PDB file of C-alpha atoms in Angstrom:
ATOM      1  CA  MET A   1     -24.152 -12.154   4.148  1.00  0.00           C
ATOM      2  CA  GLU A   2     -20.738 -13.571   3.296  1.00  0.00           C
ATOM      3  CA  GLN A   3     -21.683 -13.627  -0.432  1.00  0.00           C
ATOM      4  CA  ARG A   4     -22.737  -9.993  -0.345  1.00  0.00           C
ATOM      5  CA  ALA A   5     -19.540  -8.976   1.433  1.00  0.00           C
ATOM      6  CA  GLY A   6     -17.514 -10.861  -1.190  1.00  0.00           C
ATOM      7  CA  GLU A   7     -19.477  -9.086  -3.970  1.00  0.00           C
ATOM      8  CA  ARG A   8     -18.685  -5.777  -2.366  1.00  0.00           C
ATOM      9  CA  LEU A   9     -15.037  -6.480  -2.047  1.00  0.00           C
ATOM     10  CA  ALA A  10     -14.911  -7.653  -5.672  1.00  0.00           C
ATOM     11  CA  GLU A  11     -16.530  -4.439  -6.771  1.00  0.00           C
ATOM     12  CA  ARG A  12     -14.261  -2.371  -4.582  1.00  0.00           C
ATOM     13  CA  ILE A  13     -11.029  -3.865  -5.968  1.00  0.00           C
ATOM     14  CA  ARG A  14     -11.902  -4.366  -9.543  1.00  0.00           C
ATOM     15  CA  PRO A  15      -8.741  -4.211 -11.636  1.00  0.00           C
ATOM     16  CA  ASP A  16     -10.300  -1.492 -13.840  1.00  0.00           C
ATOM     17  CA  GLY A  17     -11.982   0.321 -10.907  1.00  0.00           C
ATOM     18  CA  GLY A  18      -9.187   2.488  -9.491  1.00  0.00           C
ATOM     19  CA  VAL A  19      -7.398   0.113  -7.124  1.00  0.00           C
ATOM     20  CA  VAL A  20      -3.674   0.224  -6.269  1.00  0.00           C
ATOM     21  CA  LEU A  21      -1.624  -2.229  -4.268  1.00  0.00           C
ATOM     22  CA  LEU A  22       0.805  -0.673  -1.725  1.00  0.00           C
ATOM     23  CA  THR A  23       3.699  -2.624  -0.164  1.00  0.00           C
ATOM     24  CA  VAL A  24       5.174  -0.994   2.941  1.00  0.00           C
ATOM     25  CA  GLU A  25       8.800  -1.359   3.877  1.00  0.00           C
ATOM     26  CA  CYS A  26       9.170  -4.784   2.202  1.00  0.00           C
ATOM     27  CA  GLN A  27      12.908  -4.172   1.803  1.00  0.00           C
ATOM     28  CA  GLN A  28      15.858  -6.327   2.513  1.00  0.00           C
ATOM     29  CA  GLY A  29      17.125  -4.331   5.496  1.00  0.00           C
ATOM     30  CA  VAL A  30      13.765  -4.781   7.168  1.00  0.00           C
ATOM     31  CA  VAL A  31      12.305  -8.132   6.166  1.00  0.00           C
ATOM     32  CA  GLY A  32      15.297  -9.699   4.355  1.00  0.00           C
ATOM     33  CA  ARG A  33      17.719 -12.372   5.508  1.00  0.00           C
ATOM     34  CA  GLU A  34      20.118  -9.712   6.913  1.00  0.00           C
ATOM     35  CA  SER A  35      17.524  -7.508   8.521  1.00  0.00           C
ATOM     36  CA  ALA A  36      18.222  -4.653  10.965  1.00  0.00           C
ATOM     37  CA  LEU A  37      15.100  -5.995  12.732  1.00  0.00           C
ATOM     38  CA  PRO A  38      15.574  -9.807  12.793  1.00  0.00           C
ATOM     39  CA  GLU A  39      12.534 -10.462  15.033  1.00  0.00           C
ATOM     40  CA  LEU A  40      10.234  -8.573  12.615  1.00  0.00           C
ATOM     41  CA  ALA A  41      11.818 -10.316   9.636  1.00  0.00           C
ATOM     42  CA  ALA A  42      11.372 -13.675  11.203  1.00  0.00           C
ATOM     43  CA  VAL A  43       7.664 -13.022  11.981  1.00  0.00           C
ATOM     44  CA  ALA A  44       7.079 -11.626   8.515  1.00  0.00           C
ATOM     45  CA  ARG A  45       8.454 -14.823   7.010  1.00  0.00           C
ATOM     46  CA  SER A  46       7.155 -17.509   9.473  1.00  0.00           C
ATOM     47  CA  SER A  47       3.663 -16.027   9.438  1.00  0.00           C
ATOM     48  CA  GLY A  48       3.545 -16.189   5.594  1.00  0.00           C
ATOM     49  CA  ALA A  49       2.955 -12.390   5.434  1.00  0.00           C
ATOM     50  CA  LEU A  50       5.919 -11.771   3.148  1.00  0.00           C
ATOM     51  CA  ARG A  51       5.040 -14.641   0.852  1.00  0.00           C
ATOM     52  CA  ASN A  52       1.430 -13.334   0.717  1.00  0.00           C
ATOM     53  CA  VAL A  53       2.715  -9.863  -0.215  1.00  0.00           C
ATOM     54  CA  ALA A  54       4.657 -11.516  -3.073  1.00  0.00           C
ATOM     55  CA  ARG A  55       1.445 -13.442  -4.161  1.00  0.00           C
ATOM     56  CA  LEU A  56      -0.438 -10.170  -4.230  1.00  0.00           C
ATOM     57  CA  VAL A  57       2.192  -8.359  -6.150  1.00  0.00           C
ATOM     58  CA  ALA A  58       2.401 -11.169  -8.751  1.00  0.00           C
ATOM     59  CA  ALA A  59      -1.325 -11.301  -9.100  1.00  0.00           C
ATOM     60  CA  ALA A  60      -1.579  -7.493  -9.461  1.00  0.00           C
ATOM     61  CA  HIS A  61       0.926  -7.619 -12.301  1.00  0.00           C
ATOM     62  CA  ASP A  62      -1.221 -10.245 -14.036  1.00  0.00           C
ATOM     63  CA  ALA A  63      -4.394  -8.277 -13.483  1.00  0.00           C
ATOM     64  CA  ASP A  64      -2.828  -4.995 -14.579  1.00  0.00           C
ATOM     65  CA  VAL A  65      -3.335  -3.524 -11.069  1.00  0.00           C
ATOM     66  CA  GLN A  66      -0.719  -0.726 -10.321  1.00  0.00           C
ATOM     67  CA  VAL A  67       1.782  -1.585  -7.559  1.00  0.00           C
ATOM     68  CA  VAL A  68       3.579   0.980  -5.442  1.00  0.00           C
ATOM     69  CA  HIS A  69       6.454  -0.017  -3.168  1.00  0.00           C
ATOM     70  CA  ALA A  70       7.035   2.343  -0.214  1.00  0.00           C
ATOM     71  CA  VAL A  71      10.621   2.223   1.001  1.00  0.00           C
ATOM     72  CA  ALA A  72      12.106   3.820   4.144  1.00  0.00           C
ATOM     73  CA  GLU A  73      15.725   4.917   3.842  1.00  0.00           C
ATOM     74  CA  ARG A  74      18.284   7.281   5.282  1.00  0.00           C
ATOM     75  CA  ARG A  75      21.240   9.329   3.904  1.00  0.00           C
ATOM     76  CA  PRO A  76      24.564   8.028   5.284  1.00  0.00           C
ATOM     77  CA  ASP A  77      25.062  11.540   6.838  1.00  0.00           C
ATOM     78  CA  GLY A  78      21.485  11.467   8.327  1.00  0.00           C
ATOM     79  CA  ARG A  79      20.523  14.759   6.828  1.00  0.00           C
ATOM     80  CA  GLY A  80      16.720  15.311   6.838  1.00  0.00           C
ATOM     81  CA  ALA A  81      16.082  12.230   9.066  1.00  0.00           C
ATOM     82  CA  ASN A  82      14.051  12.420  12.218  1.00  0.00           C
ATOM     83  CA  SER A  83      15.497  12.175  15.699  1.00  0.00           C
ATOM     84  CA  ASN A  84      12.498  13.205  17.700  1.00  0.00           C
ATOM     85  CA  ALA A  85      11.431   9.786  18.957  1.00  0.00           C
ATOM     86  CA  ARG A  86      13.144   6.783  20.573  1.00  0.00           C
ATOM     87  CA  LEU A  87      12.379   4.696  17.485  1.00  0.00           C
ATOM     88  CA  PHE A  88      14.495   6.948  15.208  1.00  0.00           C
ATOM     89  CA  ARG A  89      17.357   7.161  17.627  1.00  0.00           C
ATOM     90  CA  ALA A  90      17.375   3.470  18.058  1.00  0.00           C
ATOM     91  CA  ALA A  91      17.369   2.813  14.354  1.00  0.00           C
ATOM     92  CA  ALA A  92      20.288   5.078  13.807  1.00  0.00           C
ATOM     93  CA  ARG A  93      22.395   2.721  16.021  1.00  0.00           C
ATOM     94  CA  LEU A  94      21.385  -0.538  14.361  1.00  0.00           C
ATOM     95  CA  PRO A  95      24.185  -2.566  12.706  1.00  0.00           C
ATOM     96  CA  VAL A  96      22.272  -2.637   9.435  1.00  0.00           C
ATOM     97  CA  GLN A  97      21.423   0.807   8.148  1.00  0.00           C
ATOM     98  CA  GLN A  98      18.702   1.573   5.498  1.00  0.00           C
ATOM     99  CA  HIS A  99      21.151   3.730   3.533  1.00  0.00           C
ATOM    100  CA  SER A 100      20.061   5.205   0.196  1.00  0.00           C
ATOM    101  CA  GLY A 101      21.527   3.086  -2.661  1.00  0.00           C
ATOM    102  CA  SER A 102      22.378   0.131  -0.479  1.00  0.00           C
ATOM    103  CA  THR A 103      21.099  -3.467  -0.753  1.00  0.00           C
ATOM    104  CA  ALA A 104      19.153  -2.888   2.396  1.00  0.00           C
ATOM    105  CA  VAL A 105      16.666  -0.651   0.652  1.00  0.00           C
ATOM    106  CA  ARG A 106      16.087  -2.941  -2.312  1.00  0.00           C
ATOM    107  CA  ILE A 107      12.691  -4.868  -2.383  1.00  0.00           C
ATOM    108  CA  ALA A 108      13.120  -8.228  -0.583  1.00  0.00           C
ATOM    109  CA  GLU A 109      12.628 -11.633  -2.182  1.00  0.00           C
ATOM    110  CA  PRO A 110      10.244 -13.319  -3.020  1.00  0.00           C
ATOM    111  CA  ILE A 111       8.546 -10.064  -4.141  1.00  0.00           C
ATOM    112  CA  GLU A 112       9.280  -9.272  -7.807  1.00  0.00           C
ATOM    113  CA  VAL A 113       9.300  -5.665  -9.013  1.00  0.00           C
ATOM    114  CA  ALA A 114       8.030  -5.165 -12.393  1.00  0.00           C
ATOM    115  CA  ASP A 115       9.114  -2.250 -14.820  1.00  0.00           C
ATOM    116  CA  GLU A 116       5.752  -0.689 -14.400  1.00  0.00           C
ATOM    117  CA  ASP A 117       5.786  -0.567 -10.585  1.00  0.00           C
ATOM    118  CA  LEU A 118       6.532   2.628  -8.743  1.00  0.00           C
ATOM    119  CA  VAL A 119       9.056   2.668  -5.893  1.00  0.00           C
ATOM    120  CA  VAL A 120       8.665   5.717  -3.627  1.00  0.00           C
ATOM    121  CA  ARG A 121      11.445   6.407  -1.138  1.00  0.00           C
ATOM    122  CA  ARG A 122      11.204   8.560   1.962  1.00  0.00           C
ATOM    123  CA  LEU A 123      13.992   9.995   4.187  1.00  0.00           C
ATOM    124  CA  HIS A 124      11.892  10.969   7.173  1.00  0.00           C
ATOM    125  CA  GLY A 125       8.836  10.257   9.212  1.00  0.00           C
ATOM    126  CA  LEU A 126       6.830   7.142  10.017  1.00  0.00           C
ATOM    127  CA  SER A 127       4.253   7.021   7.223  1.00  0.00           C
ATOM    128  CA  PRO A 128       4.545   6.026   3.578  1.00  0.00           C
ATOM    129  CA  LEU A 129       1.980   8.756   2.699  1.00  0.00           C
ATOM    130  CA  ALA A 130       2.765  11.742   4.855  1.00  0.00           C
ATOM    131  CA  GLY A 131       5.155  14.209   3.165  1.00  0.00           C
ATOM    132  CA  THR A 132       5.903  11.730   0.202  1.00  0.00           C
ATOM    133  CA  ASP A 133       4.902  11.442  -3.415  1.00  0.00           C
ATOM    134  CA  VAL A 134       2.547   8.551  -2.790  1.00  0.00           C
ATOM    135  CA  ASP A 135      -0.646  10.623  -2.471  1.00  0.00           C
ATOM    136  CA  PRO A 136      -0.161  12.684  -5.702  1.00  0.00           C
ATOM    137  CA  LEU A 137       0.928   9.591  -7.559  1.00  0.00           C
ATOM    138  CA  LEU A 138      -2.260   7.722  -6.462  1.00  0.00           C
ATOM    139  CA  ARG A 139      -4.487  10.667  -7.513  1.00  0.00           C
ATOM    140  CA  ASN A 140      -2.733  10.787 -10.957  1.00  0.00           C
ATOM    141  CA  LEU A 141      -3.355   7.124 -11.256  1.00  0.00           C
ATOM    142  CA  GLY A 142      -7.040   7.519 -10.485  1.00  0.00           C
ATOM    143  CA  CYS A 143      -6.825   5.512  -7.304  1.00  0.00           C
ATOM    144  CA  ARG A 144      -9.947   5.259  -5.192  1.00  0.00           C
ATOM    145  CA  THR A 145      -9.144   2.104  -3.251  1.00  0.00           C
ATOM    146  CA  LEU A 146      -5.755   1.354  -1.695  1.00  0.00           C
ATOM    147  CA  ILE A 147      -4.653  -2.136  -0.658  1.00  0.00           C
ATOM    148  CA  VAL A 148      -2.116  -1.841   2.160  1.00  0.00           C
ATOM    149  CA  THR A 149       0.431  -4.659   2.822  1.00  0.00           C
ATOM    150  CA  GLY A 150       3.765  -5.067   4.473  1.00  0.00           C
ATOM    151  CA  VAL A 151       5.320  -4.082   7.817  1.00  0.00           C
ATOM    152  CA  SER A 152       5.039  -3.220  10.456  1.00  0.00           C
ATOM    153  CA  ALA A 153       1.645  -3.618  12.142  1.00  0.00           C
ATOM    154  CA  ASN A 154       3.173  -1.702  14.964  1.00  0.00           C
ATOM    155  CA  VAL A 155       3.932   1.581  13.226  1.00  0.00           C
ATOM    156  CA  ALA A 156       4.133   2.124   9.445  1.00  0.00           C
ATOM    157  CA  VAL A 157       1.083   0.075   8.407  1.00  0.00           C
ATOM    158  CA  PRO A 158      -1.457   1.712  10.730  1.00  0.00           C
ATOM    159  CA  ASN A 159       0.119   5.017   9.800  1.00  0.00           C
ATOM    160  CA  ALA A 160      -0.444   4.247   6.068  1.00  0.00           C
ATOM    161  CA  VAL A 161      -4.042   3.182   6.704  1.00  0.00           C
ATOM    162  CA  PHE A 162      -4.965   6.275   8.778  1.00  0.00           C
ATOM    163  CA  ASP A 163      -3.346   8.693   6.386  1.00  0.00           C
ATOM    164  CA  ALA A 164      -5.031   7.025   3.405  1.00  0.00           C
ATOM    165  CA  VAL A 165      -8.440   7.203   5.078  1.00  0.00           C
ATOM    166  CA  ASN A 166      -7.891  10.826   6.047  1.00  0.00           C
ATOM    167  CA  LEU A 167      -7.111  11.623   2.468  1.00  0.00           C
ATOM    168  CA  GLY A 168     -10.333  10.113   1.315  1.00  0.00           C
ATOM    169  CA  TYR A 169      -9.289   6.736  -0.046  1.00  0.00           C
ATOM    170  CA  THR A 170     -11.103   3.535   0.677  1.00  0.00           C
ATOM    171  CA  VAL A 171      -8.602   1.132   2.308  1.00  0.00           C
ATOM    172  CA  VAL A 172      -8.468  -2.708   2.096  1.00  0.00           C
ATOM    173  CA  VAL A 173      -6.054  -4.635   4.445  1.00  0.00           C
ATOM    174  CA  PRO A 174      -5.432  -8.294   3.749  1.00  0.00           C
ATOM    175  CA  GLY A 175      -4.741  -9.324   7.447  1.00  0.00           C
ATOM    176  CA  ASP A 176      -2.406 -12.218   6.387  1.00  0.00           C
ATOM    177  CA  ALA A 177      -0.173  -9.906   4.378  1.00  0.00           C
ATOM    178  CA  ILE A 178       0.915  -7.611   7.237  1.00  0.00           C
ATOM    179  CA  ALA A 179       3.132  -8.453  10.211  1.00  0.00           C
ATOM    180  CA  GLY A 180       4.373  -7.006  13.412  1.00  0.00           C
ATOM    181  CA  VAL A 181       5.991  -7.940  16.636  1.00  0.00           C
ATOM    182  CA  PRO A 182       5.247  -9.790  18.800  1.00  0.00           C
ATOM    183  CA  ALA A 183       3.348 -12.052  16.432  1.00  0.00           C
ATOM    184  CA  ASP A 184       0.129 -11.915  18.415  1.00  0.00           C
ATOM    185  CA  TYR A 185       0.114  -8.086  18.300  1.00  0.00           C
ATOM    186  CA  THR A 186      -1.030  -8.063  14.625  1.00  0.00           C
ATOM    187  CA  PRO A 187      -4.439  -9.726  14.992  1.00  0.00           C
ATOM    188  CA  ALA A 188      -5.079  -7.442  17.980  1.00  0.00           C
ATOM    189  CA  MET A 189      -4.193  -4.380  15.935  1.00  0.00           C
ATOM    190  CA  ILE A 190      -6.434  -5.637  13.086  1.00  0.00           C
ATOM    191  CA  ARG A 191      -9.429  -6.407  15.316  1.00  0.00           C
ATOM    192  CA  HIS A 192      -9.361  -3.434  17.572  1.00  0.00           C
ATOM    193  CA  THR A 193      -8.035  -0.711  15.312  1.00  0.00           C
ATOM    194  CA  LEU A 194      -7.696  -1.309  11.622  1.00  0.00           C
ATOM    195  CA  ALA A 195     -11.064  -3.042  11.313  1.00  0.00           C
ATOM    196  CA  LEU A 196     -12.685   0.300  12.424  1.00  0.00           C
ATOM    197  CA  VAL A 197     -11.325   2.194   9.420  1.00  0.00           C
ATOM    198  CA  ALA A 198     -10.566  -0.385   6.606  1.00  0.00           C
ATOM    199  CA  THR A 199     -12.006  -3.502   4.990  1.00  0.00           C
ATOM    200  CA  ILE A 200     -10.235  -6.514   6.415  1.00  0.00           C
ATOM    201  CA  THR A 201      -9.805  -9.485   4.098  1.00  0.00           C
ATOM    202  CA  THR A 202      -7.320 -12.134   3.137  1.00  0.00           C
ATOM    203  CA  THR A 203      -4.863 -12.646   0.354  1.00  0.00           C
ATOM    204  CA  ASP A 204      -6.962 -15.560  -1.105  1.00  0.00           C
ATOM    205  CA  GLU A 205     -10.054 -13.506  -1.120  1.00  0.00           C
ATOM    206  CA  ILE A 206      -8.307 -10.760  -3.147  1.00  0.00           C
ATOM    207  CA  LEU A 207      -6.773 -13.204  -5.523  1.00  0.00           C
ATOM    208  CA  ALA A 208     -10.155 -14.792  -6.157  1.00  0.00           C
ATOM    209  CA  CYS A 209     -11.599 -11.499  -7.002  1.00  0.00           C
ATOM    210  CA  TRP A 210      -8.896 -10.723  -9.478  1.00  0.00           C
ATOM    211  CA  LYS A 211      -9.217 -14.121 -11.111  1.00  0.00           C
ATOM    212  CA  ALA A 212     -12.970 -13.867 -11.357  1.00  0.00           C
ATOM    213  CA  PRO A 213     -14.360 -13.173 -14.857  1.00  0.00           C
ATOM    214  CA  ARG A 214     -15.016  -9.601 -15.744  1.00  0.00           C
ATOM    215  CA  ARG A 215     -18.744  -8.552 -15.911  1.00  0.00           C
ATOM    216  CA  SER A 216     -19.918  -7.833 -19.409  1.00  0.00           C
ATOM    217  CA  GLY A 217     -22.831  -6.505 -21.284  1.00  0.00           C
ATOM    218  CA  SER A 218     -25.472  -4.124 -19.773  1.00  0.00           C
ATOM    219  CA  ALA A 219     -24.559  -4.746 -16.139  1.00  0.00           C
ATOM    220  CA  ALA A 220     -20.955  -3.594 -16.657  1.00  0.00           C
ATOM    221  CA  ARG A 221     -22.106  -0.554 -18.775  1.00  0.00           C
ATOM    222  CA  ALA A 222     -24.630   0.362 -16.175  1.00  0.00           C
ATOM    223  CA  ALA A 223     -22.115   0.233 -13.372  1.00  0.00           C
ATOM    224  CA  ASP A 224     -19.490   2.190 -15.289  1.00  0.00           C
ATOM    225  CA  ALA A 225     -22.142   4.843 -16.126  1.00  0.00           C
ATOM    226  CA  ALA A 226     -23.081   5.125 -12.541  1.00  0.00           C
ATOM    227  CA  ARG A 227     -19.441   5.836 -11.617  1.00  0.00           C
ATOM    228  CA  ALA A 228     -18.860   8.293 -14.470  1.00  0.00           C
ATOM    229  CA  PRO A 229     -18.485  11.976 -13.501  1.00  0.00           C
ATOM    230  CA  SER A 230     -21.319  14.229 -14.622  1.00  0.00           C
ATOM    231  CA  THR A 231     -20.685  17.279 -16.830  1.00  0.00           C
ATOM    232  CA  VAL A 232     -22.120  20.651 -15.849  1.00  0.00           C
ATOM    233  CA  LYS A 233     -22.304  23.653 -18.138  1.00  0.00           C
ATOM    234  CA  VAL A 234     -20.786  26.848 -16.595  1.00  0.00           C
ATOM    235  CA  PRO A 235     -22.931  29.982 -17.299  1.00  0.00           C
ATOM    236  CA  GLY A 236     -21.133  32.396 -19.580  1.00  0.00           C
ATOM    237  CA  ALA A 237     -18.706  29.857 -20.911  1.00  0.00           C
ATOM    238  CA  ALA A 238     -18.099  30.061 -24.547  1.00  0.00           C
ATOM    239  CA  GLY A 239     -19.661  26.749 -25.739  1.00  0.00           C
ATOM    240  CA  GLY A 240     -18.902  23.248 -24.507  1.00  0.00           C
ATOM    241  CA  PRO A 241     -18.982  21.749 -21.104  1.00  0.00           C
ATOM    242  CA  GLY A 242     -17.528  23.402 -18.035  1.00  0.00           C
ATOM    243  CA  ALA A 243     -16.628  21.811 -14.666  1.00  0.00           C
ATOM    244  CA  SER A 244     -17.004  18.120 -14.087  1.00  0.00           C
ATOM    245  CA  GLY A 245     -17.014  16.324 -10.720  1.00  0.00           C
ATOM    246  CA  GLY A 246     -15.397  12.870 -10.116  1.00  0.00           C
ATOM    247  CA  GLY A 247     -15.749  10.260  -7.669  1.00  0.00           C
ATOM    248  CA  ARG A 248     -12.275   9.818  -6.190  1.00  0.00           C
ATOM    249  CA  PRO A 249     -10.631  11.796  -3.410  1.00  0.00           C
ATOM    250  CA  GLY A 250      -9.196  15.291  -3.784  1.00  0.00           C
ATOM    251  CA  ASN A 251      -7.537  17.034  -6.743  1.00  0.00           C
ATOM    252  CA  ALA A 252      -4.805  15.528  -8.882  1.00  0.00           C
ATOM    253  CA  GLY A 253      -1.333  16.692  -7.968  1.00  0.00           C
ATOM    254  CA  ASN A 254       1.947  16.634  -9.764  1.00  0.00           C
ATOM    255  CA  ALA A 255       4.073  13.792  -8.932  1.00  0.00           C
ATOM    256  CA  GLY A 256       7.729  14.568  -8.345  1.00  0.00           C
ATOM    257  CA  GLY A 257      10.530  13.852  -6.027  1.00  0.00           C
ATOM    258  CA  ALA A 258      12.345  10.793  -5.251  1.00  0.00           C
ATOM    259  CA  VAL A 259      10.625   8.131  -7.273  1.00  0.00           C
ATOM    260  CA  SER A 260      12.647   5.258  -8.648  1.00  0.00           C
ATOM    261  CA  ARG A 261      12.355   1.715  -9.894  1.00  0.00           C
ATOM    262  CA  ASP A 262      14.183  -1.180  -8.420  1.00  0.00           C
TER     263      ASP A 262
END
């Protein structure tokens, strides 16, 4: 049973199979040494979650897996930011502000940002996907499976998971690469909520899949052929194929807006 589950995970997160690694709010002002949320930052570090995110990012770079960093920030004048919940109003009064362009919104150590990584910044809301460029970017990248990591297990991570599932992506969550407060809340969230909609795994299991030798020969060609979109001729079309259907969610969108690289 465990072997079959491992094989399914390996197939789902194949580096050449449409997988993207998402880090959520792994920024200095949230999980760094001078965090606006010191309790969350302490748990993210003491639990090993932040270190595991860094390990996954490094392995993704080595395996040629696309990495997307989702950053929450706020304009100094607060324009466009939410104020319709206690969380937002409390955040606006914190001594460390996630202001655009400040060190607080830079990706925290020990995570390393590569030139090919995408950094997507949002000025509003609770989710890295809702109302941001993440979804169209994922579609343009050919993403079918999204690995969600980061903080917090209280708010942003479950928002990301639910939104990704609603948008048609398969979601994988390495449980040791997310964190929330109090520390014992995270395993409860994973067991009773995230496990219902996502594949729960560990950092080591993902790393083992990415280090495993690629399949070759007829087995790989057969699997690739099974995933390839079929081509259907459209009656009346002037020669050549017509519409084709793919195996990933939705239609490709144009990626625009506040996308930058740290």
